[in-house]
mmCIF file with all atom_site columns, C-alpha atoms and ligand atoms in Angstrom:
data_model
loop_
_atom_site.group_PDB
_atom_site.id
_atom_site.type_symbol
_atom_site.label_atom_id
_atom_site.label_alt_id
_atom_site.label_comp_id
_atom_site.label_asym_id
_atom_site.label_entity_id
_atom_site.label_seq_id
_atom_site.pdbx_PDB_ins_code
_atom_site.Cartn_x
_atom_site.Cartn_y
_atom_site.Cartn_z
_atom_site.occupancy
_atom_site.B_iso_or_equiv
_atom_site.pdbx_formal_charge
_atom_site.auth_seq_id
_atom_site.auth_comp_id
_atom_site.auth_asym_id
_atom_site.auth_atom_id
_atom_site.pdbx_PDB_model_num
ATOM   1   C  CA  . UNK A 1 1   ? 49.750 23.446 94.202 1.00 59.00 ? 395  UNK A CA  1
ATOM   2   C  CA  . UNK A 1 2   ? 49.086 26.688 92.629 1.00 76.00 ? 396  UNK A CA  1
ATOM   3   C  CA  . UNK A 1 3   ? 45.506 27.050 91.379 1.00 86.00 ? 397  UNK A CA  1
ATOM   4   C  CA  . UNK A 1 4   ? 45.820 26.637 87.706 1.00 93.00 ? 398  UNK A CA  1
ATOM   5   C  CA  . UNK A 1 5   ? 42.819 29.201 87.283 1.00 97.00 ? 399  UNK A CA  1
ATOM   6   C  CA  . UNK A 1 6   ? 41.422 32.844 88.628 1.00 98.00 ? 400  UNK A CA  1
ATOM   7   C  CA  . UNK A 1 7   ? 38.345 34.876 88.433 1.00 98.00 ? 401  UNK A CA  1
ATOM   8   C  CA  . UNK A 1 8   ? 39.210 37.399 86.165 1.00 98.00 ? 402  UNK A CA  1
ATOM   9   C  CA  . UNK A 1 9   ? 37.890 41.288 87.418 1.00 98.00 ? 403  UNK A CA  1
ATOM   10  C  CA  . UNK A 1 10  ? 35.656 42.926 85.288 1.00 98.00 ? 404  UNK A CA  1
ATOM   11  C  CA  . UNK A 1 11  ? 36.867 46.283 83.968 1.00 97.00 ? 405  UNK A CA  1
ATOM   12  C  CA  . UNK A 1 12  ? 33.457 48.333 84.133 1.00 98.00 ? 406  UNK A CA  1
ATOM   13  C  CA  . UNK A 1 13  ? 31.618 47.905 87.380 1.00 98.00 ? 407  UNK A CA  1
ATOM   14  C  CA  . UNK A 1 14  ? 28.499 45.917 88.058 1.00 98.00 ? 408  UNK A CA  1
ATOM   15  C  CA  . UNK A 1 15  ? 25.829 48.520 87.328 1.00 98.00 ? 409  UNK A CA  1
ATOM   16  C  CA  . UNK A 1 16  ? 27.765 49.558 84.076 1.00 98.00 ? 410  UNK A CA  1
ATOM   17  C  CA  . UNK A 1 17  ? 25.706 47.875 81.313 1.00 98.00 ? 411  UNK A CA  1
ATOM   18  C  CA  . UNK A 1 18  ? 22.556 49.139 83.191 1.00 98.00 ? 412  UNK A CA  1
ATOM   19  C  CA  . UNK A 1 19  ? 19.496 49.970 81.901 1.00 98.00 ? 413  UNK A CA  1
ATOM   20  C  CA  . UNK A 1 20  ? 20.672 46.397 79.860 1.00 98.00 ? 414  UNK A CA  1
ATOM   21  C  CA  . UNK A 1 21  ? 21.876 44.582 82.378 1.00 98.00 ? 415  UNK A CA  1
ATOM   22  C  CA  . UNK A 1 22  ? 20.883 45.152 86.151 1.00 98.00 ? 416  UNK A CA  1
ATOM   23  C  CA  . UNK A 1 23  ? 23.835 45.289 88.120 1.00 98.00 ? 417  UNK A CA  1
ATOM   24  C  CA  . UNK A 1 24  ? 22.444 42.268 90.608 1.00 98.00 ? 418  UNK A CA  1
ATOM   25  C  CA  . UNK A 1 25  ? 22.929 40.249 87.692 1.00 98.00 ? 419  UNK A CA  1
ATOM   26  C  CA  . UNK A 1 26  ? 26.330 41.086 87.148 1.00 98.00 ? 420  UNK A CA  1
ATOM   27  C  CA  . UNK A 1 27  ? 27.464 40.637 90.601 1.00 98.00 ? 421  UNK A CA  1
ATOM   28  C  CA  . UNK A 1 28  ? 25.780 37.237 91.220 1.00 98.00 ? 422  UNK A CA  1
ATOM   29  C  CA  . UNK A 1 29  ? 26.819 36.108 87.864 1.00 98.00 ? 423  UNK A CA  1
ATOM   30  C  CA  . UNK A 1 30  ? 30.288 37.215 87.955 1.00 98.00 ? 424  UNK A CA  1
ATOM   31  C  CA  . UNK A 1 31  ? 30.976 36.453 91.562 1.00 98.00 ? 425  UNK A CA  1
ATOM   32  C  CA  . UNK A 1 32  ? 29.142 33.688 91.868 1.00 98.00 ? 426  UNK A CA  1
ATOM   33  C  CA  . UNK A 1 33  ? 28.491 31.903 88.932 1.00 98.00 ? 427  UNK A CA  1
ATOM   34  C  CA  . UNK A 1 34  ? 31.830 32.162 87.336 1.00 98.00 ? 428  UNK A CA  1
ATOM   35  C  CA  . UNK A 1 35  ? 33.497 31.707 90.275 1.00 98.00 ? 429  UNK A CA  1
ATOM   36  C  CA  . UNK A 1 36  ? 32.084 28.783 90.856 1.00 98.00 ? 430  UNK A CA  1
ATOM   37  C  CA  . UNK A 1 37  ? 33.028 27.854 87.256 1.00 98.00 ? 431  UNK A CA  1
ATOM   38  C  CA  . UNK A 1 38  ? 36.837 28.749 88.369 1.00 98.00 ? 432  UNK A CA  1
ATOM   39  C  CA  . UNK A 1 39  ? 37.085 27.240 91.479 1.00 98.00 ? 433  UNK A CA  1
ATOM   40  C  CA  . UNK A 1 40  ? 35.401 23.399 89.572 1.00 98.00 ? 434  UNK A CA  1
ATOM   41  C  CA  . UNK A 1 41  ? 38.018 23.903 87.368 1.00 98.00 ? 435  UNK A CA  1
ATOM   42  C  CA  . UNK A 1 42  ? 40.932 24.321 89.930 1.00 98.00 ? 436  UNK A CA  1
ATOM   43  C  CA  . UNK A 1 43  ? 39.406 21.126 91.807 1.00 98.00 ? 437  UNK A CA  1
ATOM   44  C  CA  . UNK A 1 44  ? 38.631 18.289 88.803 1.00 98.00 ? 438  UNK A CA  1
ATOM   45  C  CA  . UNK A 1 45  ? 42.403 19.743 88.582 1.00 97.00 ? 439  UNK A CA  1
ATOM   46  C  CA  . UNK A 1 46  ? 43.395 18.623 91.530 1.00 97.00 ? 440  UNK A CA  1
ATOM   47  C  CA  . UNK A 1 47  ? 41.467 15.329 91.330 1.00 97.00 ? 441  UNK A CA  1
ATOM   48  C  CA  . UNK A 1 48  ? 42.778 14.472 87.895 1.00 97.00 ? 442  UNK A CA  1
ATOM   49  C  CA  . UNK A 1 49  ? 46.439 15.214 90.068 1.00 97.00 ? 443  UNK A CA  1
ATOM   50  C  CA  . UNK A 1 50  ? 45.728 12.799 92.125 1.00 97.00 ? 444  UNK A CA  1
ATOM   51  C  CA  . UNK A 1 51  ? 44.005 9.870  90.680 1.00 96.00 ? 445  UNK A CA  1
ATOM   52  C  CA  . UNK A 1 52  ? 47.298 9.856  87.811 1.00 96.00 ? 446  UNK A CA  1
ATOM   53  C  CA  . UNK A 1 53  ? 49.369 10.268 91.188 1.00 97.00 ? 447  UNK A CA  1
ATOM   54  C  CA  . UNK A 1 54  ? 47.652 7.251  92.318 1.00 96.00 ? 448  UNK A CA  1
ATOM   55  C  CA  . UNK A 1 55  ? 47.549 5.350  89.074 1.00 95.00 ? 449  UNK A CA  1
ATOM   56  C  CA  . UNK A 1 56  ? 43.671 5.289  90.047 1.00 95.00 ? 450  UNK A CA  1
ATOM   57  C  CA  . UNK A 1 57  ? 41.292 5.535  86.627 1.00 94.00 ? 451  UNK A CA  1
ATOM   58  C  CA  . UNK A 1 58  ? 38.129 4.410  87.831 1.00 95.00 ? 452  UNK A CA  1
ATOM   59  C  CA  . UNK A 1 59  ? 37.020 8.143  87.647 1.00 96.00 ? 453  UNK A CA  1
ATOM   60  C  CA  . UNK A 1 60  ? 38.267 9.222  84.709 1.00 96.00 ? 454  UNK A CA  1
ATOM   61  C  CA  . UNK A 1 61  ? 35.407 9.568  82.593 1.00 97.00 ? 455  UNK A CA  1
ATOM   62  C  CA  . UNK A 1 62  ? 33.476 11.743 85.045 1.00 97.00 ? 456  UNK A CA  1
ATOM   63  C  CA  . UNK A 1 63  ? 36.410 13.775 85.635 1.00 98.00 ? 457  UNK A CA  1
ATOM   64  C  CA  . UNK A 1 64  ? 36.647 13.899 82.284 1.00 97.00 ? 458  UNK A CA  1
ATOM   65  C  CA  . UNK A 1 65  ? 33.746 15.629 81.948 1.00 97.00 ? 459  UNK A CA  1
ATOM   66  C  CA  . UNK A 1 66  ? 33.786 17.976 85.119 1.00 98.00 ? 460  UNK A CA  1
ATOM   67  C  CA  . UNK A 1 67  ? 37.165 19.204 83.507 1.00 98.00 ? 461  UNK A CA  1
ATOM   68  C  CA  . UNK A 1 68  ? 35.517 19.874 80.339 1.00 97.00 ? 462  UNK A CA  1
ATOM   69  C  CA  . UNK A 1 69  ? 32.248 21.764 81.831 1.00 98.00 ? 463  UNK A CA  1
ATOM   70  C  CA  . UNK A 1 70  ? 34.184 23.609 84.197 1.00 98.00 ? 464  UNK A CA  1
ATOM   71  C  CA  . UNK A 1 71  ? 37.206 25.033 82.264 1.00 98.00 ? 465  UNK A CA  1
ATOM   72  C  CA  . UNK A 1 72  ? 34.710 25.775 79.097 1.00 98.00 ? 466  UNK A CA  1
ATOM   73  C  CA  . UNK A 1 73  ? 32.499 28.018 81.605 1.00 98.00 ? 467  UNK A CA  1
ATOM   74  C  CA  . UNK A 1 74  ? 35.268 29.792 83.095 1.00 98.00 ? 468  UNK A CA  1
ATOM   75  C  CA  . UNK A 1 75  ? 36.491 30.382 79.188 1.00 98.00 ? 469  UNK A CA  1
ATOM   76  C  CA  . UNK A 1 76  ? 33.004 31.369 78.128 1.00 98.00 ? 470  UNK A CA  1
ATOM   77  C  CA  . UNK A 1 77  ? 32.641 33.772 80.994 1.00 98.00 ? 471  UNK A CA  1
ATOM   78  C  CA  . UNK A 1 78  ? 35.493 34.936 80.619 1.00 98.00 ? 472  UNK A CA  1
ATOM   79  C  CA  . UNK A 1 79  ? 34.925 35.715 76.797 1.00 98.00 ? 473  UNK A CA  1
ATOM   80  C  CA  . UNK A 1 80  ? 31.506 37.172 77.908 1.00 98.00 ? 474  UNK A CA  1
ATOM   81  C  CA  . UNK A 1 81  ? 32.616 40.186 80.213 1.00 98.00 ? 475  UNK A CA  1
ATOM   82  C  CA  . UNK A 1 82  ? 35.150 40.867 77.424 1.00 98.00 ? 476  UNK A CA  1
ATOM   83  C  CA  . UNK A 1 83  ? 32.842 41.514 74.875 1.00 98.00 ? 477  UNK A CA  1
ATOM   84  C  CA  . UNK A 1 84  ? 30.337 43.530 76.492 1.00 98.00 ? 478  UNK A CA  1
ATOM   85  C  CA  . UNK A 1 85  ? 30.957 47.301 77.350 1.00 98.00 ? 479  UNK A CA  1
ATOM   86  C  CA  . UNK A 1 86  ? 29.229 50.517 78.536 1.00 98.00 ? 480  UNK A CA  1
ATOM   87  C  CA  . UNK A 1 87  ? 30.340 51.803 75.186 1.00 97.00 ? 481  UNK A CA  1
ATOM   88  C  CA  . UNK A 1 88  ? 29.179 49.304 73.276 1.00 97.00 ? 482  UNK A CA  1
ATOM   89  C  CA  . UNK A 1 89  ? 26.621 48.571 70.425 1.00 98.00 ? 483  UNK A CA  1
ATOM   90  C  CA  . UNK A 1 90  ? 25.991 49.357 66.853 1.00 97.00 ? 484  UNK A CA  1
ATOM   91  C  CA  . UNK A 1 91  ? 27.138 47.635 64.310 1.00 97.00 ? 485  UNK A CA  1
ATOM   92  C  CA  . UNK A 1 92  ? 30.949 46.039 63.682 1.00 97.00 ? 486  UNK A CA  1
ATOM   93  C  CA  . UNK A 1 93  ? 32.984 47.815 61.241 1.00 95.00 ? 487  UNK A CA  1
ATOM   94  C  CA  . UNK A 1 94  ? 36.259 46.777 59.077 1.00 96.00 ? 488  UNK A CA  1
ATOM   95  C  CA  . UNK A 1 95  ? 37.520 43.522 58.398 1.00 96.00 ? 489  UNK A CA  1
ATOM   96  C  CA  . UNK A 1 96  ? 34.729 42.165 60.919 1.00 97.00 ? 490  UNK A CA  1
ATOM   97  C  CA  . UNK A 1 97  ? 32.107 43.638 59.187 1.00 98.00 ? 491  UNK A CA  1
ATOM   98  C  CA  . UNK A 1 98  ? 33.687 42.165 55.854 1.00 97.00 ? 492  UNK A CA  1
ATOM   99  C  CA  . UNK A 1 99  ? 33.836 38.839 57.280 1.00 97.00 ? 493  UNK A CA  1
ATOM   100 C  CA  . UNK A 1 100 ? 30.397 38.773 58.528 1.00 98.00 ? 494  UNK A CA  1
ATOM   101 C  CA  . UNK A 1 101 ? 28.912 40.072 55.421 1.00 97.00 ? 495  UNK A CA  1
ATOM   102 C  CA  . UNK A 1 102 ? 30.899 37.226 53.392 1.00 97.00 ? 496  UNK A CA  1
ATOM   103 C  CA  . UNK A 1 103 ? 29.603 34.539 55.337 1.00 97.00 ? 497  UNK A CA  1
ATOM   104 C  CA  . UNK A 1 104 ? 25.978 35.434 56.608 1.00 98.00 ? 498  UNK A CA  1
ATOM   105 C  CA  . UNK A 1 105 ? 25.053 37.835 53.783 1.00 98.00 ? 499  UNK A CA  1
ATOM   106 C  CA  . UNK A 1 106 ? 24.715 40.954 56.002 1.00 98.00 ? 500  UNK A CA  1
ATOM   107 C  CA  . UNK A 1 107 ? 25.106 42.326 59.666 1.00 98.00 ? 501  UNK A CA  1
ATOM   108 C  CA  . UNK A 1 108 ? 21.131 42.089 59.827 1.00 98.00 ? 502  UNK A CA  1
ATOM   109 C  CA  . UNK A 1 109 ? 21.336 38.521 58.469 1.00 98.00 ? 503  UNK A CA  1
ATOM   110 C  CA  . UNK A 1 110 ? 23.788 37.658 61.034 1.00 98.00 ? 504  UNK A CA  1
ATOM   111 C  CA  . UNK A 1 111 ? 22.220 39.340 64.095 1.00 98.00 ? 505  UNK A CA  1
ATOM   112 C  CA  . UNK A 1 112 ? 18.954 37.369 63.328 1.00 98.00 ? 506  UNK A CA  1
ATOM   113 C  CA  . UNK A 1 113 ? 20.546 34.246 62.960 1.00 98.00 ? 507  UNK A CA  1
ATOM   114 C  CA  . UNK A 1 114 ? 22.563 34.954 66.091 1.00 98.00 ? 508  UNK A CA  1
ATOM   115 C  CA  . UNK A 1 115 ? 19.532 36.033 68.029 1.00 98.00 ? 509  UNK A CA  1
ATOM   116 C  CA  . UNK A 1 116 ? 17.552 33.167 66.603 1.00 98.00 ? 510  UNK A CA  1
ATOM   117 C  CA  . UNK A 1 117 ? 20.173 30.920 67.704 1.00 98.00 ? 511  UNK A CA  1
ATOM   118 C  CA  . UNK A 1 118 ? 20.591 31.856 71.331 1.00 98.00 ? 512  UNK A CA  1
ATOM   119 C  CA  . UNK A 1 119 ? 16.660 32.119 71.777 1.00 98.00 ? 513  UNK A CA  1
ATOM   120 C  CA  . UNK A 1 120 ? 15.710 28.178 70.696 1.00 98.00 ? 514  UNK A CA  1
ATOM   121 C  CA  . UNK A 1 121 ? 18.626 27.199 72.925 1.00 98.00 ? 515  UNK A CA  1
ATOM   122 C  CA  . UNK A 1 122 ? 16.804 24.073 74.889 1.00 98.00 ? 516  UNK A CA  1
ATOM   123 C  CA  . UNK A 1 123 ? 17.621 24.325 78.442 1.00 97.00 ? 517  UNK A CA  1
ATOM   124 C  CA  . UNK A 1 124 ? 21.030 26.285 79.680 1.00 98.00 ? 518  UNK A CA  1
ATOM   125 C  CA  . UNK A 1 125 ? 23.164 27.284 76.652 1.00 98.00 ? 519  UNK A CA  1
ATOM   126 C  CA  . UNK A 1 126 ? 24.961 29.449 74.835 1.00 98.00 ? 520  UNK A CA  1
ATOM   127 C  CA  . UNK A 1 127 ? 25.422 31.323 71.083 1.00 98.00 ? 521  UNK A CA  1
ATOM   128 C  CA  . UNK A 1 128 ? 29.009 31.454 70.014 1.00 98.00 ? 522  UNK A CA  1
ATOM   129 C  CA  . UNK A 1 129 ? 30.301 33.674 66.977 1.00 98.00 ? 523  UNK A CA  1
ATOM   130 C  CA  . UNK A 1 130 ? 33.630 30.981 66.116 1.00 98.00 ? 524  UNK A CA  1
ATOM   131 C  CA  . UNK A 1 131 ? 36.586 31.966 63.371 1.00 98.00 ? 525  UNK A CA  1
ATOM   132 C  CA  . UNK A 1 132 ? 36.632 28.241 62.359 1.00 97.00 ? 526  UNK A CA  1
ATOM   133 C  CA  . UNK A 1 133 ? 40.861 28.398 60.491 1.00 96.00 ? 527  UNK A CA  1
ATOM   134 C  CA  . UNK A 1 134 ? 40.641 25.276 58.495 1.00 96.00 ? 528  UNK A CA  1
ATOM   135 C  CA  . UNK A 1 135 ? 37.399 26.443 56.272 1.00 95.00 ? 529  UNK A CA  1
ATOM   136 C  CA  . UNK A 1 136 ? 39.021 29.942 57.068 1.00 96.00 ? 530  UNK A CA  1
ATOM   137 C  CA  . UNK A 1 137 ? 34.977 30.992 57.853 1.00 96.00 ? 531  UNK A CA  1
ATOM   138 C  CA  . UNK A 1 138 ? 33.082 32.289 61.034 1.00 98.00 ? 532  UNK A CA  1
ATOM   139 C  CA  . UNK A 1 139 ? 30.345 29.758 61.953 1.00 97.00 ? 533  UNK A CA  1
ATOM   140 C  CA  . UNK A 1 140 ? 27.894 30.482 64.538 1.00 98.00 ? 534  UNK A CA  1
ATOM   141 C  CA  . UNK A 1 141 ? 27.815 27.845 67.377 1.00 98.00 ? 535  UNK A CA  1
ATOM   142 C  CA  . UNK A 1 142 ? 24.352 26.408 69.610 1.00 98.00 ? 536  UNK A CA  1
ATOM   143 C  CA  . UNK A 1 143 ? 25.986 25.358 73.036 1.00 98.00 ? 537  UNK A CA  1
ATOM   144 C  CA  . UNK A 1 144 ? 24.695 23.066 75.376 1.00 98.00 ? 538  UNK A CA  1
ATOM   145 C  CA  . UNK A 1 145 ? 25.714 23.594 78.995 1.00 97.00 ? 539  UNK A CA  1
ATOM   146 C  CA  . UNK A 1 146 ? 29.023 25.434 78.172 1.00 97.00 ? 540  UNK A CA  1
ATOM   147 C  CA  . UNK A 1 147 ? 30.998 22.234 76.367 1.00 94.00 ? 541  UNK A CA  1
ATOM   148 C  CA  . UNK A 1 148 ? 28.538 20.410 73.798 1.00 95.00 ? 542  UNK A CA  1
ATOM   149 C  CA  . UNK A 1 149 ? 27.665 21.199 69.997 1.00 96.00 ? 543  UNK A CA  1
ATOM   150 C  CA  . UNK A 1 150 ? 30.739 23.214 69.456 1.00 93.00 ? 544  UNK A CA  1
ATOM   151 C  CA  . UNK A 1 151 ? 32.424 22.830 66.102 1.00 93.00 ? 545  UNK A CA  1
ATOM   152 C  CA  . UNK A 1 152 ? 35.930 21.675 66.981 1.00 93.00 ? 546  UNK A CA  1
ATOM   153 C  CA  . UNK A 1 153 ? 38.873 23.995 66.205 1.00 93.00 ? 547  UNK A CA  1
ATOM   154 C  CA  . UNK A 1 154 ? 37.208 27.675 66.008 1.00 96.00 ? 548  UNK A CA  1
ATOM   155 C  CA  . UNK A 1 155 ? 38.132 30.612 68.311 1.00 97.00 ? 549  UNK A CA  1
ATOM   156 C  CA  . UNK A 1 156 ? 35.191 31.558 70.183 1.00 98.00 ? 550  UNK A CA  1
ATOM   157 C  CA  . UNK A 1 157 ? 34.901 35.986 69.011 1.00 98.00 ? 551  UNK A CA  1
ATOM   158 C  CA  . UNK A 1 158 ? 31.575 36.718 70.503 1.00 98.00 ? 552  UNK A CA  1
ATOM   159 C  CA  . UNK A 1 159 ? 29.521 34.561 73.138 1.00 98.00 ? 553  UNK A CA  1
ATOM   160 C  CA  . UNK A 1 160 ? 26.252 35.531 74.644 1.00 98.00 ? 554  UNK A CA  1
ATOM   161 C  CA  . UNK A 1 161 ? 24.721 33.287 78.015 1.00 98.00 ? 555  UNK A CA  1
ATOM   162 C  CA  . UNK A 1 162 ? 21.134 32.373 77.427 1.00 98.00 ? 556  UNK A CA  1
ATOM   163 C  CA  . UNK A 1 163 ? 21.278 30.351 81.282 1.00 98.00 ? 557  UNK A CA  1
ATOM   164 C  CA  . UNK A 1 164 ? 18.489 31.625 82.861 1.00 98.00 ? 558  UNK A CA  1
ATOM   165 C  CA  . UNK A 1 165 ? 20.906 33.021 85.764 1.00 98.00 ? 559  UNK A CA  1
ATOM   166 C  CA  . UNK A 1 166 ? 22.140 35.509 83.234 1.00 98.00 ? 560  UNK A CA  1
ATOM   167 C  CA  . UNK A 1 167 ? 18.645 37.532 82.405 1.00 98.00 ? 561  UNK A CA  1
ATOM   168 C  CA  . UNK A 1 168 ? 15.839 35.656 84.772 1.00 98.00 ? 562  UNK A CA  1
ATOM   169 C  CA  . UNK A 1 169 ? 16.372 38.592 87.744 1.00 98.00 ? 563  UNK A CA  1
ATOM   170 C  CA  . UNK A 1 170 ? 15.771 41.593 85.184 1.00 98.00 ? 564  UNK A CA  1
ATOM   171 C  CA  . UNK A 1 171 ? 13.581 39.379 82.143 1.00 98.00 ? 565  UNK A CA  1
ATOM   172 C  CA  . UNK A 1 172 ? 11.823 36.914 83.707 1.00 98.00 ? 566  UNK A CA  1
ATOM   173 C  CA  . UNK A 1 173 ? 11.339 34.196 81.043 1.00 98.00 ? 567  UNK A CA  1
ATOM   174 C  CA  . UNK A 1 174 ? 11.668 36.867 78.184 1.00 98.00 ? 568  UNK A CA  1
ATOM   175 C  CA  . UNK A 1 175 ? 14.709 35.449 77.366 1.00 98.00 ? 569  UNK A CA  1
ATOM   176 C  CA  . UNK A 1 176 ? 14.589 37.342 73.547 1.00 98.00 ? 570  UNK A CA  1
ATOM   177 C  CA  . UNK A 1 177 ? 14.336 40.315 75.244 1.00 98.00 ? 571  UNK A CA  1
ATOM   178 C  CA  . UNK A 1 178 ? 16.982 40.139 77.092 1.00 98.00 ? 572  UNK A CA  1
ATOM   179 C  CA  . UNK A 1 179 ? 18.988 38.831 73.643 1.00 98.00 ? 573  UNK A CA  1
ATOM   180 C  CA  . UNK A 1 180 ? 17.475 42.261 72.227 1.00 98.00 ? 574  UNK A CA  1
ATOM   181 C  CA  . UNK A 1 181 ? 19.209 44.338 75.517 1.00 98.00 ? 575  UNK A CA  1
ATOM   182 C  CA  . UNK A 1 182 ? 22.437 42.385 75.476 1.00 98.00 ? 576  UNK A CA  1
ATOM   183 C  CA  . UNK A 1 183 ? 23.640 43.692 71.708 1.00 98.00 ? 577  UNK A CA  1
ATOM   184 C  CA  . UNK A 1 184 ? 23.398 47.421 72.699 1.00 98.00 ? 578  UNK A CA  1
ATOM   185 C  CA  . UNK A 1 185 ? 26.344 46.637 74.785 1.00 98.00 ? 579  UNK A CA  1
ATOM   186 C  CA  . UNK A 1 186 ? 28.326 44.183 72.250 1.00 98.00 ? 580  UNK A CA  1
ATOM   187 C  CA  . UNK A 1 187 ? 32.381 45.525 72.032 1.00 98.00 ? 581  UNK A CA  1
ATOM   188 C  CA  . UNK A 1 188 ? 32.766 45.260 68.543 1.00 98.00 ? 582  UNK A CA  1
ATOM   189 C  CA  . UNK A 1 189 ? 36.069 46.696 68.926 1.00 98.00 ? 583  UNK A CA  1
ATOM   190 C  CA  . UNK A 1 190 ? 36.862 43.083 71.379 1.00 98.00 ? 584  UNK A CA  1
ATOM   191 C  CA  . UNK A 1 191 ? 35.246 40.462 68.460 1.00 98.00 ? 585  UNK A CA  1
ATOM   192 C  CA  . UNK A 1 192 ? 36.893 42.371 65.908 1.00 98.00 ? 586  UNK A CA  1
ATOM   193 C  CA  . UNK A 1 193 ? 40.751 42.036 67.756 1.00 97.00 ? 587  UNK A CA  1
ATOM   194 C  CA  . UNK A 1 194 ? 40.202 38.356 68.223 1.00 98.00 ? 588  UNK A CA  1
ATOM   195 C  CA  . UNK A 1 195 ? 39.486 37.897 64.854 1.00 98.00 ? 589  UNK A CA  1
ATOM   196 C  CA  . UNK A 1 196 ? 42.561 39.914 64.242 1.00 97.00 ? 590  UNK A CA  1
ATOM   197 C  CA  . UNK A 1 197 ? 44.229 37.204 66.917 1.00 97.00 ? 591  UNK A CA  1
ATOM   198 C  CA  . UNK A 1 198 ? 43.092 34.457 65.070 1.00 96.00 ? 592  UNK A CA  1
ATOM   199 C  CA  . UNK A 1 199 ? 44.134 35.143 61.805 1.00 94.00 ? 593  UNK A CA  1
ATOM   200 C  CA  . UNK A 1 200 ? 40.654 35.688 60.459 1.00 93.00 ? 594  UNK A CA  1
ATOM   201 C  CA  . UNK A 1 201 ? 40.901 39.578 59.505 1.00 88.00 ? 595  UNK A CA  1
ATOM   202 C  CA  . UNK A 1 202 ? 42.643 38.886 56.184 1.00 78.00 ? 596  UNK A CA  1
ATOM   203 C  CA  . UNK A 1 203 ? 40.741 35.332 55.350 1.00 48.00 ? 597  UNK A CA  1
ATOM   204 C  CA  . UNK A 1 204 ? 38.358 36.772 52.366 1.00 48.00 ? 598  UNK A CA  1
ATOM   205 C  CA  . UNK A 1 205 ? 38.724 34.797 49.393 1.00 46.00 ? 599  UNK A CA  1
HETATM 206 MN MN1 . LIG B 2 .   ? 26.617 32.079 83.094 1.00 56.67 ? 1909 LIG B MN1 1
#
C-alpha cells in the first residue's frame, strides 16, 4: 500500500531562522520529530486497514486515537514550517490585519493573547490562530498534545509548538523567550493566503 503520508521538505534550510531558531533544532525537529509524526500516521493507517480487513474492533478506540495524534502532528508541523521564514516578522498587513483588529482589538492585543496562550500551555502543546467559517471569526486555540481543545471546524492560519523539543536545545525552560524569538520569523504573507483559502479575507461584518 502506498503510504498515505510524507515528510514534507522545508524550503529554507536548517540554520535559516538562526539567531531565532538554532539550526539543531530544526533538523531534529523536522527530521525527527515530524517524521516520526508521518511515519505513526502511515502505520495506525495500516492497522486501521487491517483490523476492518479482519472485521477485528477490539482496537478501535486506541487506534482511534493514535490516528488522531499522529495525523494532527504531521498537519501541525506541517503548518509550522509554512509559516515561519527567514524573511519573516513584523506585523500582518491587509485583510489579515483587518480581521485581527476586528476580533482581538489590535495586532498588540492579539500577539499578547497569542503569546499568553502558548506560554500557560500545561505540558506539550500548542497555540493555534483558527478562521472558525460558521461564526465567520478567527479564534485563538490552546492545544493539548497536537489533537485536544481545538474548536471544531476552523482552519488552523498560524500555529506555534510550545513542546519542549521545539525551544529546550537553544531556551532551556525559557519557553516565553523562545515565544518572543519565534514571531520575528512569522510569514505573514503564509497566514494571510490561508485566510484568503478559507474564505476569511472578505468575512468583516
Ligand atoms: Mn513538534
Amino acid at each position: 500500500m502506498t503510504a498515505a503520508y510524507s515528510l514534507p521538505d522545508l524550503t529554507y534550510d536548517y540554520g535559516a531562522l538562526q539567531p531565532h531558531l538554532a539550526a539543531r533544532i530544526l533538523e531534529l525537529h523536522h527530521g525527527q520529530h515530524h517524521a516520526a509524526y508521518v511515519a505513526g500516521a502511515n502505520t495506525t493507517l495500516e492497522k486501521l486497514a487491517a483490523a476492518r480487513a479482519d472485521g477485528d474492533t477490539t482496537n478501535l478506540v486506541g487506534l482511534s486515537r493514535t490516528l488522531a495524534f499522529n495525523v494532527s502532528g504531521h498537519v501541525l508541523h506541517s503548518l509550522y514550517w509554512q509559516n515561519m521564514s527567514p524573511d519573516g516578522g513584523g506585523e500582518p498587513t491587509g485583510a489579515l490585519a483587518e480581521a485581527i483588529g476586528t476580533d482581538f482589538g489590535s495586532f498588540a492585543a492579539f500577539r499578547s493573547s497569542f503569546s499568553a496562550t502558548a506560554a500557560s500551555v500545561q505540558g506539550s502543546g500548542w497555540a493555534m490562530l483558527s478562521y472558525e467559517p460558521i461564526g465567520r471569526r478567527l479564534h485563538i486555540d490552546q492545544l493539548s498534545d497536537h489533537h485536544e481543545n481545538a474548536a471544531i471546524g476552523g482552519v488552523p492560519l498560524l500555529t506555534v509548538d510550545v513542546w519542549e523539543h521545539a525551544y529546550y536545545l537553544q531556551y532551556a525552560n525559557r519557553r516565553a523567550d523562545y515565544i518572543e524569538a519565534w514571531w520575528n520569523v512569522v510569514a505573514w504573507h503564509d497566514v494571510q493566503r490561508r485566510l484568503e483559502a478559507a474564505g476569511g479575507a472578505e468575512s468583516t461584518p
